[in-house]
XYZ file of C-alpha atoms in Angstrom:
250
model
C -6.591 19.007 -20.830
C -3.496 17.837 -19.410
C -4.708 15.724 -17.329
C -6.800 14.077 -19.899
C -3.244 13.384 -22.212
C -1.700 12.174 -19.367
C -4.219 9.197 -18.526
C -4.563 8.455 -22.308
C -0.590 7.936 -22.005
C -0.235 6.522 -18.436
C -1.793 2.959 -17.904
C 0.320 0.749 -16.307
C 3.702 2.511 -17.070
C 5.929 4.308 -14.807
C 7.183 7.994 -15.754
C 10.550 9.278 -15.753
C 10.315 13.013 -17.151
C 7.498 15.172 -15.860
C 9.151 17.596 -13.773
C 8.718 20.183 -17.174
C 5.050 19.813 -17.153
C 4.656 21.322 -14.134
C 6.557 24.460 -14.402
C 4.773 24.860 -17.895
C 3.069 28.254 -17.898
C 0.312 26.692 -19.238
C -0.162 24.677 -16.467
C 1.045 26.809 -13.706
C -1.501 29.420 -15.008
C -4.347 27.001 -14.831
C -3.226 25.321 -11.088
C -3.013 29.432 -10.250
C -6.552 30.236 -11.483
C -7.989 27.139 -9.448
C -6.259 27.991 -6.721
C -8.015 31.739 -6.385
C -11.189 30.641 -7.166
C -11.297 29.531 -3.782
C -10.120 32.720 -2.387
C -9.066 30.740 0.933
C -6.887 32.470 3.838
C -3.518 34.125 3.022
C -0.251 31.791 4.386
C 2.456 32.957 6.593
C 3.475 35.900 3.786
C 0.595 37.347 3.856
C -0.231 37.572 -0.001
C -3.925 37.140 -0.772
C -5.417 35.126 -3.304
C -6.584 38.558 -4.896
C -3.049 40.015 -4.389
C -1.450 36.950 -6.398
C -4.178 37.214 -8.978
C -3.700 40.952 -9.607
C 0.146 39.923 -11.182
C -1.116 36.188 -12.074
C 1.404 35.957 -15.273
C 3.858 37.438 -13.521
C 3.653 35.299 -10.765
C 3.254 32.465 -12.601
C 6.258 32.840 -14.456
C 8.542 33.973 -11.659
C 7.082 30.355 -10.214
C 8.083 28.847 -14.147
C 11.477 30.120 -13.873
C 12.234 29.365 -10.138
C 11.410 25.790 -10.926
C 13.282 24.852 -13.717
C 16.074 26.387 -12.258
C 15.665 24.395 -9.278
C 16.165 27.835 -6.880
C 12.140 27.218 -5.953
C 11.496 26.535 -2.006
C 8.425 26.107 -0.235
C 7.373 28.748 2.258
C 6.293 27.427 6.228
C 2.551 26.428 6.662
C 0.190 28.309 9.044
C -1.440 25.806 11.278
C -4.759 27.355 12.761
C -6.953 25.005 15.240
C -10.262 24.854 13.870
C -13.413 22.785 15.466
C -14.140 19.160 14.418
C -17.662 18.650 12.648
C -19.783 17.325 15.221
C -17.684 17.736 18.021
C -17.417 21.687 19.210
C -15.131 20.755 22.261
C -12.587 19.182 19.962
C -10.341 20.918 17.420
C -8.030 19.583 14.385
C -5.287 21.068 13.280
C -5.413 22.770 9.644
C -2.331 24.235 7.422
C -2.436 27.196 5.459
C 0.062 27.235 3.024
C 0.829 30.546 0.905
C -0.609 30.825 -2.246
C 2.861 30.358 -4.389
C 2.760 26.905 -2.840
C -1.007 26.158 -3.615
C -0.066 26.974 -6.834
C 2.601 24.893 -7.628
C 1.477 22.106 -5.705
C -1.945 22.203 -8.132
C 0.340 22.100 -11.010
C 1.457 19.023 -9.466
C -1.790 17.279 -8.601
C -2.606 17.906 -12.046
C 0.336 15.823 -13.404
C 0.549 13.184 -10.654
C -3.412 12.989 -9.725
C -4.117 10.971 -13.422
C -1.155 8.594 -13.098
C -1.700 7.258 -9.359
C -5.606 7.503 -9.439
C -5.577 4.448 -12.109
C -3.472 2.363 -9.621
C -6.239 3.402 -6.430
C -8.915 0.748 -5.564
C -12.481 0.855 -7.079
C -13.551 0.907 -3.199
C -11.391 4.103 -2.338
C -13.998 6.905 -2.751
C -12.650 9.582 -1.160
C -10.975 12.797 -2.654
C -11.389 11.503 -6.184
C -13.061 12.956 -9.092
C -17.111 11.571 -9.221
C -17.053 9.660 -6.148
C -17.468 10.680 -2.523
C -19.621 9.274 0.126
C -22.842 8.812 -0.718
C -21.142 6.289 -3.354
C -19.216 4.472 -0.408
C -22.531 4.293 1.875
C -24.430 2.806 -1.504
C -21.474 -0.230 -1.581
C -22.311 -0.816 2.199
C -26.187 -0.889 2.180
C -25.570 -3.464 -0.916
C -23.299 -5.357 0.771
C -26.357 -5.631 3.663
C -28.817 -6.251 1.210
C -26.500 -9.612 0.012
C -26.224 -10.430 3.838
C -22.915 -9.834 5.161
C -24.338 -9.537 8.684
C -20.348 -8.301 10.552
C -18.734 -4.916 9.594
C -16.207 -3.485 11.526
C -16.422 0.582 11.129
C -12.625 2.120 11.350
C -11.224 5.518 11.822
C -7.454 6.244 11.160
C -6.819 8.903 14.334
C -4.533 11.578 13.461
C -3.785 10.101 9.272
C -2.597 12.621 8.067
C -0.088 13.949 10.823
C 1.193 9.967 11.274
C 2.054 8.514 7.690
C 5.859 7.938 7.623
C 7.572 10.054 5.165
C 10.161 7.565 3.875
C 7.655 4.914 3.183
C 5.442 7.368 1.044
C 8.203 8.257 -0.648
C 8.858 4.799 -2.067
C 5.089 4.403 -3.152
C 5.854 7.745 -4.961
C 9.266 6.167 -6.578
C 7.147 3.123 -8.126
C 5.317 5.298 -9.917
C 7.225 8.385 -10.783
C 10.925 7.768 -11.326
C 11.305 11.575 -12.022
C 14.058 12.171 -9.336
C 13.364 16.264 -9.954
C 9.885 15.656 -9.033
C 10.174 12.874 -6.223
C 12.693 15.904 -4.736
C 9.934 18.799 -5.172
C 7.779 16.581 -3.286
C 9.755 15.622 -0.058
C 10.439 19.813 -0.353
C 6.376 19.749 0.440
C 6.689 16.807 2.801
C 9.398 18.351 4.575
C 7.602 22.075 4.743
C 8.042 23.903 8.371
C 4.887 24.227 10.578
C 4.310 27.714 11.979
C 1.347 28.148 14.900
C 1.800 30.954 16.852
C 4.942 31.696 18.137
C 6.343 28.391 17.283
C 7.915 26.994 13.951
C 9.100 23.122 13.658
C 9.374 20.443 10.835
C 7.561 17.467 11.143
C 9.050 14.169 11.455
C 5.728 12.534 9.578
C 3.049 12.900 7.978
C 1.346 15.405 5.296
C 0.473 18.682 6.278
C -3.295 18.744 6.586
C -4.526 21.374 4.198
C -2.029 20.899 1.919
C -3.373 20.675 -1.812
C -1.101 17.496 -2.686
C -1.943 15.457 0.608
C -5.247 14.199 -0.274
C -4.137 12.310 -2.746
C -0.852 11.237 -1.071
C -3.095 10.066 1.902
C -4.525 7.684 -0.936
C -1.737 6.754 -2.549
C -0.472 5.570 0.917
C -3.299 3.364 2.218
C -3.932 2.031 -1.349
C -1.597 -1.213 -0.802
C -4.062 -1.848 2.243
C -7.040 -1.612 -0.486
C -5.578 -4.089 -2.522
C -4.663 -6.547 0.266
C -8.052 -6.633 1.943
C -9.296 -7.310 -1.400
C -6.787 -10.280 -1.966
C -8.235 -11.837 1.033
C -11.612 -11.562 0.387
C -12.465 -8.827 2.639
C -15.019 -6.383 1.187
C -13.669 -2.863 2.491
C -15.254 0.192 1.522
C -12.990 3.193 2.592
C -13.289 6.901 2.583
C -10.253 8.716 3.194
C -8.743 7.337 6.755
C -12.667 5.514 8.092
C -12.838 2.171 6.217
C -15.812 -0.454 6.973
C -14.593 -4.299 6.353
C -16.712 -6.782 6.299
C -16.851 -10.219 4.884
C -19.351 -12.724 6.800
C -22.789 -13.571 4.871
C -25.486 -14.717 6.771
C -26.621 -18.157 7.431
């Protein structure tokens, strides 16, 4: 529902008060529901998705309260190594982040996700709503089928753990001019990393895992979108692999 009001209100403008939508109970209680649905591993306090569901309005509150009165901080994320899909000798890293940060970092998505999706290429496909990849791999076996005969297939290595922090920040401050919630972002951005014995912040990137970063990863490539498309390059892209192509055949 709030989503919904928030694209009929959005198009082209740029935002300067949401911060109060996303401590809304309303919404916190919604983002908190999502979030145990999933019932995914418990972060570096321990507290299961069933344990935060047990007290969901009081937890949700205590979240309400904590971040309107700006005394809310993110917790570190548990980074487990977990094997890459096709490759069982290699490994990826993967962040676990308590489930009072899932939470509020739903509520988030569900404020931001509507207002940056409108500015995101119609040939980014993935991690958006009613697209994924079996539309991206129909836009490349059309693009055959009209003869483009050259396609270069790229893969972003290590995306998420290599986009600079500072520059995603400034995509984020053309759209949302909300300094309360451009600062409750770089608290995400700037969360601790605890695997093992060993707890660091990183210099860049988005915590892989993360609830927010999928989008963010977007947000951040989306200039590219939109300047392959000025020059007449026809680039389909999924997340970090993109196929470009733009030679017909003879």
């Amino acid at each position: 529902m709030l989503s919904t009001l928030l694209e009929d209100k959005v198009r082209g403008g740029k935002w300067h008060t949401l911060i109060d939508k996303v401590y809304g109970e309303l919404n916190l209680f919604l983002a908190a529901r999502k979030v145990t649905d999933k019932q995914k591993a418990a972060g570096v306090d321990g507290q299961t998705c069933e344990e935060f569901e047990e007290h969901l309005i009081v937890e949700t509150r205590k979240l309400s309260e904590q971040l309107k009165g700006q005394t809310y901080r993110p917790a570190a994320v548990r980074r487990v190594r977990i094997p890459k899909p096709g490759r069982p000798n290699e490994t990826r890293p993967l962040g676990i982040p308590t489930v009072r940060d899932r939470v509020v970092q739903k509520s988030i998505l569900n404020v931001i996700e509507p207002i940056l999706d409108h500015q995101f290429h119609e040939r980014s496909f993935g991690f958006r709503h009613e697209r994924g990849a079996h539309d991206a791999l129909r836009i490349v076996e059309q693009k055959l089928q009209e003869g483009y005969v050259y396609v270069v297939d790229a893969d972003l290595k290590g995306y998420f753990d290599t986009i600079p922090k500072d520059r995603l920040m400034k995509l984020i401050a053309e759209h949302i001019s909300d300094s309360r919630m451009q600062k409750l972002i770089k608290l995400f951005l700037d969360q601790k990393i605890l695997e093992e014995l060993r707890e660091w912040t990183p210099i860049t990137g988005v915590p892989q895992g993360a609830v927010l970063s999928p989008v963010l990863s977007n947000l951040y490539l989306n200039p590219l979108d939109h300047e392959m498309a000025d020059h007449g390059l026809e680039m389909v892209r999924y997340a970090d692999d993109c196929a470009p192509g733009n030679v017909h055949a003879r």
